[in-house]
Amino acid sequence: MKVTIVGAGNVGATCADVIAFKRIASEIVILDIKEGLAEGKALDISQTATTLGFNTKVLGTTNDYSRTADSDVVVVTSGIPRKPGMTREELIGINAGIVKTVCKNILQHSPNTTIVVVSNPMDTMTYLAHKTLGLPKNKIIGMGGALDSSRFKTYLSIALRKPASDIHGMVIGGHGDSTMIPLIRLATYNGMQVSEFLSKDELKKIASDTMVGGATLTKLLGTSAWYAPGASVGYLVDSILNNQKKIIPCSVLLEGEYGQDDICIGVPTVIGKDGVEDILDIQLNSEEQKLFEKSAQAVRNMNNALDSVLK
Ligand SMILES: NC(=O)c1ccc[n+]([C@@H]2O[C@H](COP(=O)([O-])OP(=O)(O)OC[C@H]3O[C@@H](n4cnc5c(N)ncnc54)[C@H](O)[C@@H]3O)[C@@H](O)[C@H]2O)c1
Ligand SMILES: O=C(O)C[C@H](O)C(=O)O
């Protein structure tokens, strides 16, 4: 199984590292526009094979898309990350052009691939990929909800003082500081509702820490995060390539689900060999539904900013 990762920066290189180390694919191609960067990252990762124990072939290329031919999955991480104080939405001006060009190049060499969009603002970039490529809707997946949910579960585990592996929870909605919706009502610790153990105030703080999880890291690091994003991409790609049918909140094109149409936004999906194999249109309570509608409106407004790129 072959995976291409476009963008050899912090997130792209970490994705490659996770996918190789966990033996998720047999071949990884990393592509970047910056001369020598992808080759260097690929060589460095290859040199961990004997000590970490994997046989995945890792190759880097400077913008030669012929090397990406016949990829089963392509992960798009190319573009700029935000700096402290910025929102993800502010990246649209530069990243929309990059994502559009990259997606077109990819499809020329891998017409049957599944595309995982990571570049921000991710929901808008996922929508752009749909509009640019016209692929079947199961073939384009925006990664954000897997990461937001992992942050949600981490904050819950810290408050509960229990292992994160015993906690289940999900974040839906847009992948933005004010559009994420951590579904507290459905979060559980070993099958028991977390509200049994945590106060309303504690849960409120966990939800707001989750929503600004990316901004918190950006402030600490001076650029946005990469370890948890890279691991979340690995988790998603594993479910595709190994047909695991995991339920993962992903940004997908809605056609009536959750009362929304012609928008990419995070909802629970089943991810397997065909990409998005199902969209789970679960019943939200009235408060969650209101939040979802507000989130969708904000995401929709950003899509309008794509008008000039889509011409
Ligand atoms: N969806 C998510 O959950 C999530 C998580 C983390 C980061 N991100 C986003 O991912 C993107 C990458 O973040 P990063 O930290 O890796 O940034 P980075 O600056 O470390 O890496 C980006 C790379 O993209 C490359 N690039 C730029 N234009 C290109 C092109 N046309 N073709 C090929 N490569 C190109 C750059 O040379 C650079 O190496 C950002 O937009 C960031 O906001 C999204
Ligand atoms: O916060 C960012 O800008 C990067 C990414 O979307 C994240 O959530 O880590």
mmCIF file of N, CA and C in Angstrom, residues 2 66 68-73 109-113:
data_model
loop_
_atom_site.group_PDB
_atom_site.id
_atom_site.type_symbol
_atom_site.label_atom_id
_atom_site.label_comp_id
_atom_site.label_asym_id
_atom_site.label_seq_id
_atom_site.Cartn_x
_atom_site.Cartn_y
_atom_site.Cartn_z
ATOM 1 N N LYS A 2 0.510 2.205 -0.853
ATOM 2 C CA LYS A 2 1.351 3.387 -1.017
ATOM 3 C C LYS A 2 0.637 4.649 -0.513
ATOM 4 N N SER A 66 5.353 12.574 -10.517
ATOM 5 C CA SER A 66 5.350 11.234 -11.123
ATOM 6 C C SER A 66 5.735 10.182 -10.068
ATOM 7 N N THR A 68 4.644 10.055 -7.160
ATOM 8 C CA THR A 68 3.488 9.776 -6.294
ATOM 9 C C THR A 68 2.474 8.850 -6.976
ATOM 10 N N ALA A 69 2.782 8.431 -8.208
ATOM 11 C CA ALA A 69 1.791 7.703 -9.022
ATOM 12 C C ALA A 69 1.207 6.492 -8.291
ATOM 13 N N ASP A 70 -0.073 6.297 -8.490
ATOM 14 C CA ASP A 70 -0.820 5.152 -7.952
ATOM 15 C C ASP A 70 -0.795 5.064 -6.425
ATOM 16 N N SER A 71 -0.858 6.204 -5.790
ATOM 17 C CA SER A 71 -0.958 6.187 -4.322
ATOM 18 C C SER A 71 -2.366 5.766 -3.916
ATOM 19 N N ASP A 72 -2.438 4.944 -2.876
ATOM 20 C CA ASP A 72 -3.758 4.554 -2.358
ATOM 21 C C ASP A 72 -4.369 5.703 -1.557
ATOM 22 N N VAL A 73 -3.507 6.404 -0.828
ATOM 23 C CA VAL A 73 -3.962 7.547 -0.022
ATOM 24 C C VAL A 73 -2.969 8.685 -0.208
ATOM 25 N N HIS A 109 -1.845 11.796 -11.325
ATOM 26 C CA HIS A 109 -1.020 10.586 -11.204
ATOM 27 C C HIS A 109 -1.685 9.487 -10.371
ATOM 28 N N SER A 110 -2.688 9.841 -9.606
ATOM 29 C CA SER A 110 -3.384 8.850 -8.765
ATOM 30 C C SER A 110 -4.894 9.092 -8.846
ATOM 31 N N PRO A 111 -5.498 8.760 -9.999
ATOM 32 C CA PRO A 111 -6.917 9.097 -10.188
ATOM 33 C C PRO A 111 -7.867 8.375 -9.237
ATOM 34 N N ASN A 112 -7.412 7.253 -8.653
ATOM 35 C CA ASN A 112 -8.327 6.495 -7.783
ATOM 36 C C ASN A 112 -8.016 6.662 -6.300
ATOM 37 N N THR A 113 -7.210 7.660 -5.981
ATOM 38 C CA THR A 113 -6.757 7.773 -4.595
ATOM 39 C C THR A 113 -7.841 8.314 -3.648
#
